[in-house]
Coordinates of C-alpha atoms in Angstrom, one line a residue:
M1 CA 81.0 61.9 -90.5
I2 CA 81.6 64.6 -93.1
Q3 CA 81.7 63.2 -96.6
V4 CA 83.8 64.5 -99.5
R5 CA 81.5 65.6 -102.4
E6 CA 81.1 63.6 -105.6
P7 CA 84.0 63.6 -108.0
T8 CA 84.3 66.6 -110.3
L9 CA 84.5 66.3 -114.0
L10 CA 88.0 66.3 -115.5
P11 CA 89.0 67.8 -118.8
D12 CA 87.4 66.7 -122.1
A13 CA 89.3 65.6 -125.1
A14 CA 90.5 69.2 -125.8
G15 CA 92.0 69.3 -122.3
V16 CA 89.8 72.1 -121.1
H17 CA 87.9 72.2 -117.8
P18 CA 84.8 74.4 -117.8
V19 CA 85.9 76.1 -114.6
H20 CA 89.6 75.8 -114.2
G21 CA 90.9 76.2 -117.7
T22 CA 93.5 74.2 -119.6
V23 CA 95.4 71.2 -118.4
T24 CA 99.0 72.2 -119.0
S25 CA 101.2 69.8 -121.0
L26 CA 104.2 68.0 -119.6
D27 CA 106.4 69.2 -122.5
D28 CA 109.0 70.8 -120.2
V29 CA 109.5 67.6 -118.3
T30 CA 109.4 65.3 -121.4
L31 CA 112.3 63.3 -122.8
T32 CA 111.9 61.8 -126.2
L33 CA 114.1 59.0 -127.4
T34 CA 115.4 59.3 -131.0
D35 CA 114.5 56.4 -133.2
A36 CA 118.2 55.3 -133.1
E37 CA 118.2 55.4 -129.3
R38 CA 114.9 53.5 -129.2
E39 CA 116.2 50.8 -131.5
A40 CA 119.5 50.4 -129.6
A41 CA 117.8 50.2 -126.2
G42 CA 115.1 47.9 -127.5
E43 CA 117.7 45.4 -128.8
A44 CA 119.4 45.3 -125.4
L45 CA 116.1 44.9 -123.6
A46 CA 114.9 42.2 -125.9
S47 CA 118.1 40.2 -125.4
S48 CA 117.9 40.4 -121.6
A49 CA 114.3 39.5 -121.6
R50 CA 114.8 36.4 -123.8
A51 CA 117.6 35.1 -121.6
L52 CA 115.3 35.3 -118.5
E53 CA 111.8 34.7 -119.9
G54 CA 111.2 31.6 -117.8
R55 CA 111.7 33.4 -114.5
P56 CA 109.1 35.3 -112.5
L57 CA 109.4 39.0 -112.3
D58 CA 109.8 38.7 -108.6
D59 CA 113.3 37.4 -109.0
E60 CA 116.4 39.3 -107.8
E61 CA 118.6 38.2 -110.7
L62 CA 115.9 39.3 -113.2
L63 CA 115.4 42.6 -111.6
T64 CA 119.1 43.2 -111.4
E65 CA 119.5 42.4 -115.1
A66 CA 116.7 44.8 -116.0
E67 CA 118.3 47.5 -113.9
L68 CA 121.7 46.9 -115.6
T69 CA 120.2 46.7 -119.1
G70 CA 118.6 50.1 -118.4
L71 CA 122.0 51.6 -118.5
R72 CA 121.6 51.3 -122.3
L73 CA 119.0 54.1 -122.2
P74 CA 120.4 57.5 -123.2
R75 CA 122.6 59.1 -120.6
R76 CA 120.4 62.2 -120.6
V77 CA 117.4 60.1 -119.7
L78 CA 119.3 58.3 -116.8
E79 CA 120.6 61.6 -115.5
A80 CA 117.1 63.2 -115.5
L81 CA 115.6 60.2 -113.7
R82 CA 118.2 60.2 -111.0
R83 CA 117.8 63.9 -110.5
F84 CA 114.1 63.4 -110.3
R85 CA 114.5 60.7 -107.7
R86 CA 116.7 63.0 -105.5
H87 CA 115.1 66.4 -106.0
G88 CA 111.7 65.9 -107.7
N89 CA 110.5 68.8 -109.8
D90 CA 107.6 71.3 -110.0
A91 CA 105.5 69.1 -112.2
G92 CA 105.7 66.0 -109.9
A93 CA 106.4 63.8 -113.0
V94 CA 108.7 63.0 -115.8
L95 CA 107.4 61.7 -119.2
I96 CA 109.6 59.5 -121.5
R97 CA 108.4 59.2 -125.0
N98 CA 109.3 56.7 -127.8
M99 CA 110.3 54.0 -125.3
P100 CA 111.0 50.6 -126.9
T101 CA 107.9 48.5 -127.3
D102 CA 107.0 45.1 -128.7
A103 CA 106.3 44.6 -132.4
A104 CA 102.9 43.0 -131.8
A105 CA 101.1 43.5 -128.6
P106 CA 98.6 40.9 -127.6
A107 CA 94.9 41.7 -127.1
T108 CA 94.2 43.9 -124.1
P109 CA 93.5 41.4 -121.3
A110 CA 89.8 41.4 -120.5
D111 CA 90.3 40.4 -116.9
G112 CA 93.1 42.8 -116.2
F113 CA 95.9 40.1 -116.1
L114 CA 98.4 39.5 -118.9
P115 CA 99.0 35.7 -118.8
R116 CA 102.8 35.9 -119.1
W117 CA 105.1 38.9 -118.8
S118 CA 107.1 37.4 -121.7
D119 CA 104.1 38.3 -124.0
L120 CA 105.4 41.9 -123.7
P121 CA 109.2 41.3 -123.0
V122 CA 110.6 44.6 -124.3
A123 CA 108.0 46.9 -122.7
T124 CA 108.3 44.9 -119.4
F125 CA 112.0 45.1 -119.2
G126 CA 112.0 48.7 -120.3
Q127 CA 109.6 49.6 -117.5
L128 CA 111.5 47.7 -114.9
A129 CA 114.7 49.5 -116.0
V130 CA 113.1 52.9 -115.5
A131 CA 111.5 52.0 -112.2
S132 CA 114.8 50.6 -111.0
T133 CA 116.5 53.9 -111.9
V134 CA 114.2 55.9 -109.6
G135 CA 114.0 53.4 -106.8
D136 CA 113.7 49.7 -105.8
V137 CA 110.8 47.9 -107.4
I138 CA 108.0 46.9 -104.9
A139 CA 104.6 45.3 -105.1
Y140 CA 101.7 44.3 -102.8
A141 CA 100.2 40.9 -102.3
D142 CA 96.7 42.5 -101.8
E143 CA 96.8 44.2 -105.2
K144 CA 96.7 42.5 -108.6
A145 CA 97.7 39.2 -107.1
G146 CA 101.0 40.7 -106.0
R147 CA 102.3 41.2 -109.6
I148 CA 105.4 43.2 -110.0
V149 CA 104.1 44.8 -113.2
Q150 CA 100.4 45.2 -113.3
D151 CA 97.9 45.7 -116.1
V152 CA 95.6 48.8 -115.9
V153 CA 92.7 48.0 -118.3
P154 CA 89.0 48.5 -118.3
V155 CA 87.1 45.5 -117.0
E156 CA 83.6 44.9 -118.1
G157 CA 81.2 45.2 -115.1
A158 CA 83.7 47.3 -113.2
E159 CA 83.5 50.4 -115.3
R160 CA 82.3 52.7 -112.5
R161 CA 84.8 51.7 -109.8
Q162 CA 87.2 54.2 -108.5
E163 CA 90.2 51.9 -109.3
N164 CA 92.3 50.8 -112.2
S165 CA 89.5 48.6 -113.8
G166 CA 87.1 51.6 -114.3
T167 CA 86.5 53.9 -117.1
V168 CA 84.8 56.7 -115.2
Y169 CA 86.7 59.8 -114.0
L170 CA 89.4 58.5 -111.6
E171 CA 89.6 61.1 -108.8
L172 CA 92.9 62.6 -108.0
H173 CA 94.7 60.5 -105.4
T174 CA 97.9 59.5 -103.7
E175 CA 98.6 55.9 -104.8
D176 CA 98.0 53.4 -102.0
G177 CA 98.3 56.2 -99.4
F178 CA 96.9 54.0 -96.7
H179 CA 99.8 51.5 -96.9
P180 CA 102.7 51.8 -94.4
H181 CA 105.1 51.2 -97.4
K182 CA 103.3 53.0 -100.1
P183 CA 105.2 53.6 -103.4
D184 CA 107.4 56.6 -103.7
F185 CA 107.2 56.5 -107.5
I186 CA 104.6 55.2 -110.0
T187 CA 105.5 54.2 -113.5
L188 CA 102.8 54.0 -116.1
M189 CA 103.7 52.5 -119.5
C190 CA 101.2 52.9 -122.4
V191 CA 100.8 49.8 -124.5
R192 CA 97.6 50.9 -126.2
P193 CA 95.8 54.3 -125.9
D194 CA 92.0 54.5 -125.8
H195 CA 90.2 54.7 -129.1
G196 CA 88.9 58.3 -128.8
R197 CA 92.0 59.7 -127.1
K198 CA 89.7 60.9 -124.3
A199 CA 91.7 59.4 -121.4
H200 CA 93.8 62.3 -120.0
T201 CA 96.2 61.1 -117.4
V202 CA 96.8 64.1 -115.1
V203 CA 99.2 65.0 -112.3
G204 CA 98.7 67.5 -109.5
A205 CA 102.0 68.7 -107.9
A206 CA 102.1 70.1 -104.4
A207 CA 104.7 72.6 -105.6
R208 CA 102.1 74.3 -107.9
A209 CA 99.0 73.8 -105.8
L210 CA 100.0 74.7 -102.3
P211 CA 101.0 78.4 -103.0
L212 CA 97.4 79.0 -103.9
L213 CA 96.1 77.9 -100.4
S214 CA 95.2 80.2 -97.5
A215 CA 97.5 80.1 -94.5
R216 CA 94.6 78.7 -92.4
S217 CA 93.9 75.8 -94.8
T218 CA 97.6 75.0 -95.0
A219 CA 97.7 74.8 -91.2
V220 CA 94.6 72.6 -91.0
L221 CA 95.9 70.2 -93.6
R222 CA 99.0 69.6 -91.4
E223 CA 96.7 68.3 -88.5
P224 CA 95.7 64.7 -88.2
L225 CA 92.1 65.4 -89.2
F226 CA 91.6 63.0 -92.1
R227 CA 91.0 59.3 -92.5
L228 CA 91.6 57.3 -95.6
K229 CA 89.6 54.4 -96.8
V230 CA 91.6 51.4 -98.1
S231 CA 91.1 50.7 -101.8
S232 CA 88.7 48.0 -102.7
S233 CA 91.5 46.6 -105.0
F234 CA 93.2 45.4 -101.8
G235 CA 91.7 42.1 -100.9
D236 CA 87.9 41.7 -101.6
G237 CA 87.1 45.2 -100.6
S238 CA 84.5 44.1 -98.0
T239 CA 86.3 45.2 -94.8
G240 CA 85.5 48.9 -95.0
L241 CA 89.0 49.5 -93.6
R242 CA 90.1 53.0 -92.7
T243 CA 93.3 54.5 -91.3
D244 CA 93.8 56.3 -88.1
P245 CA 93.5 60.1 -88.4
L246 CA 96.3 61.4 -90.6
P247 CA 97.5 64.8 -91.9
V248 CA 97.4 65.7 -95.6
L249 CA 100.7 67.6 -95.4
S250 CA 103.8 66.7 -93.5
G251 CA 107.6 67.4 -93.7
T252 CA 109.1 70.8 -94.1
A253 CA 107.3 73.9 -95.3
A254 CA 109.7 74.3 -98.1
A255 CA 109.5 70.7 -99.4
P256 CA 106.3 69.1 -97.9
D257 CA 105.1 65.6 -98.4
L258 CA 101.6 65.1 -99.6
L259 CA 98.9 62.5 -98.9
A260 CA 95.5 63.1 -100.5
D261 CA 92.6 61.2 -102.1
F262 CA 89.5 63.2 -103.1
H263 CA 87.4 60.1 -103.3
A264 CA 88.5 58.0 -100.3
M265 CA 89.6 60.7 -97.8
E266 CA 87.2 61.6 -95.0
P267 CA 87.7 64.9 -93.1
L268 CA 86.8 64.8 -89.4
R269 CA 85.9 68.4 -88.8
E270 CA 84.1 71.2 -90.8
D271 CA 87.3 73.2 -91.2
A272 CA 89.1 70.1 -92.4
A273 CA 86.4 69.6 -95.0
A274 CA 86.8 73.2 -96.1
A275 CA 90.5 72.9 -96.3
L276 CA 90.3 69.7 -98.4
E277 CA 87.9 71.4 -100.8
E278 CA 90.3 74.4 -101.1
L279 CA 93.1 72.0 -101.8
K280 CA 91.1 70.2 -104.5
S281 CA 90.3 73.5 -106.2
A282 CA 94.0 74.4 -106.2
F283 CA 95.0 71.1 -107.8
L284 CA 92.3 71.4 -110.5
A285 CA 93.7 74.9 -111.3
T286 CA 97.2 73.6 -111.8
L287 CA 96.9 70.1 -113.4
R288 CA 99.5 68.8 -115.8
G289 CA 99.2 65.9 -118.2
G290 CA 97.6 64.7 -121.4
V291 CA 96.8 61.5 -123.4
L292 CA 99.4 58.8 -123.2
E293 CA 100.3 57.2 -126.5
E294 CA 102.0 53.9 -127.2
G295 CA 105.6 54.0 -126.0
D296 CA 104.9 56.8 -123.4
L297 CA 106.2 56.0 -119.9
L298 CA 105.1 58.4 -117.2
V299 CA 106.9 58.5 -113.8
V300 CA 105.0 60.2 -111.0
D301 CA 106.5 61.3 -107.7
N302 CA 103.9 59.7 -105.3
R303 CA 105.5 61.6 -102.3
T304 CA 104.7 65.1 -103.6
A305 CA 102.0 64.7 -106.4
I306 CA 98.6 63.1 -106.9
H307 CA 97.3 61.8 -110.2
G308 CA 94.0 60.8 -111.9
R309 CA 92.5 60.1 -115.2
S310 CA 89.5 61.5 -117.2
E311 CA 86.6 59.4 -118.3
F312 CA 86.8 57.3 -121.5
A313 CA 84.8 54.7 -123.4
A314 CA 85.7 51.0 -123.6
R315 CA 84.7 48.5 -126.3
F316 CA 85.8 45.3 -124.4
D317 CA 87.0 43.8 -127.7
G318 CA 90.7 43.3 -127.0
T319 CA 91.6 46.7 -128.4
D320 CA 91.0 48.9 -125.4
R321 CA 93.3 51.3 -123.5
W322 CA 96.1 49.4 -121.8
L323 CA 98.7 50.8 -119.4
R324 CA 101.2 48.8 -117.4
R325 CA 102.0 49.9 -113.8
C326 CA 105.1 49.3 -111.7
F327 CA 105.9 50.9 -108.3
A328 CA 109.2 51.8 -106.7
V329 CA 110.4 53.0 -103.3
T330 CA 113.5 54.9 -102.4
D331 CA 114.7 52.2 -99.9
I332 CA 113.4 48.6 -100.2
R333 CA 115.0 47.7 -96.9
R334 CA 112.5 49.7 -94.9
S335 CA 109.8 47.1 -95.8
R336 CA 111.9 44.0 -95.1
A337 CA 109.8 42.9 -92.1
V338 CA 106.7 42.6 -94.2
R339 CA 108.1 40.8 -97.2
P340 CA 109.2 37.1 -97.6
P341 CA 113.0 36.8 -97.9
G342 CA 114.1 37.4 -101.4
S343 CA 110.8 38.8 -102.5
R344 CA 109.8 42.4 -103.5
V345 CA 106.1 41.7 -102.7
C346 CA 104.7 43.0 -99.4
D347 CA 102.5 40.6 -97.4
S348 CA 98.7 41.3 -97.3
L349 CA 97.6 43.9 -94.8
R350 CA 95.9 41.2 -92.8
T351 CA 99.0 39.1 -92.7
I352 CA 101.0 42.1 -91.6
G353 CA 98.6 42.4 -88.7
L354 CA 97.3 45.9 -89.3
F355 CA 93.6 45.1 -88.9
V356 CA 92.8 46.4 -85.4
P357 CA 89.2 46.2 -83.9
D358 CA 87.7 49.6 -83.1
A359 CA 84.5 50.9 -81.7
S360 CA 83.6 52.8 -84.9
P361 CA 81.6 51.1 -87.6
A362 CA 84.6 50.5 -89.8
P363 CA 87.8 48.7 -88.6
I364 CA 90.9 50.8 -88.2
L365 CA 94.2 50.4 -90.0
R366 CA 97.0 51.1 -87.5
I367 CA 99.9 52.6 -89.3
E368 CA 102.5 55.4 -88.9
D369 CA 101.8 58.5 -90.9
P370 CA 102.5 57.2 -94.4
A371 CA 103.1 60.7 -95.7
C372 CA 106.2 60.7 -93.4
T373 CA 107.7 57.4 -94.3
G374 CA 110.6 57.0 -96.8
S375 CA 108.9 54.1 -98.5

């Protein structure tokens, strides 16, 4: 089996990569709420959250209320999010700044789980409102105990993992690309930045990277010559589960879909390995992003863009970097067969029945090409 090389280093605090230059900001796709807009939206979000604080987030009435309360966000923000849902953009992301936050955030949870969503009512409802504007909120039983809104924090002892609990460079990837109902959009809300402002969240958009590829590599990336390892954050990580061979690119040439993971994707031929390396170089040359600050909410188009994060240091003292994550799909109905009635949480991969014995050392995950699905 051909293995992808070790992760490359991402930009330092100045945003400069020694080979590929500067990570471009997201200023042209950034929307900043005025203080008056922030205050008005925050009051509405706080009122709705208080009225429903005893309910779980996986509750249709609560999710509907969050969606409707989101209409109190500025019209220009709602229009931009809906346009992004339908048409995307060349950056693969939209950044909303100065979102309403809670007056006093609790300590960064050491184990990666905020005990009660009502400990951050305003931020939680604001994030649900934005996620509900670009799609239907969805979650996965295998990941973060099936939580609708998940905490992305460094966990002591897990610093070197290629997942949300780590502090090392998080390699560029499609979120949950192995899942038959992977998210179409990822929302990341910053509750607390890292101390040194070293953690650059970066996005690589197909619209900017693919024009840099050779015709040969583009053709190879459209062939099912790549297998994807299932993230260790799903279940106990002991299965070594891999997908059937999949393409990296699918859909039309003018508006292709993308599925890539430069840590967990295995090319099956030499030319596939070369094409994947060429793609990686193209993404590193066209990265967008920066440090997320308190009140920043980043929305990433998981259909056409990959994302990652540079290395940072953690203190494990309750003041570390803290993002909250929520997923959305364009059509929740597509996943109805794998969710309990009335729930937005997809059953575990094992419950769904996607573990299939195979003669290879690792079991195979039988799914349709996730890059081609609408959800």
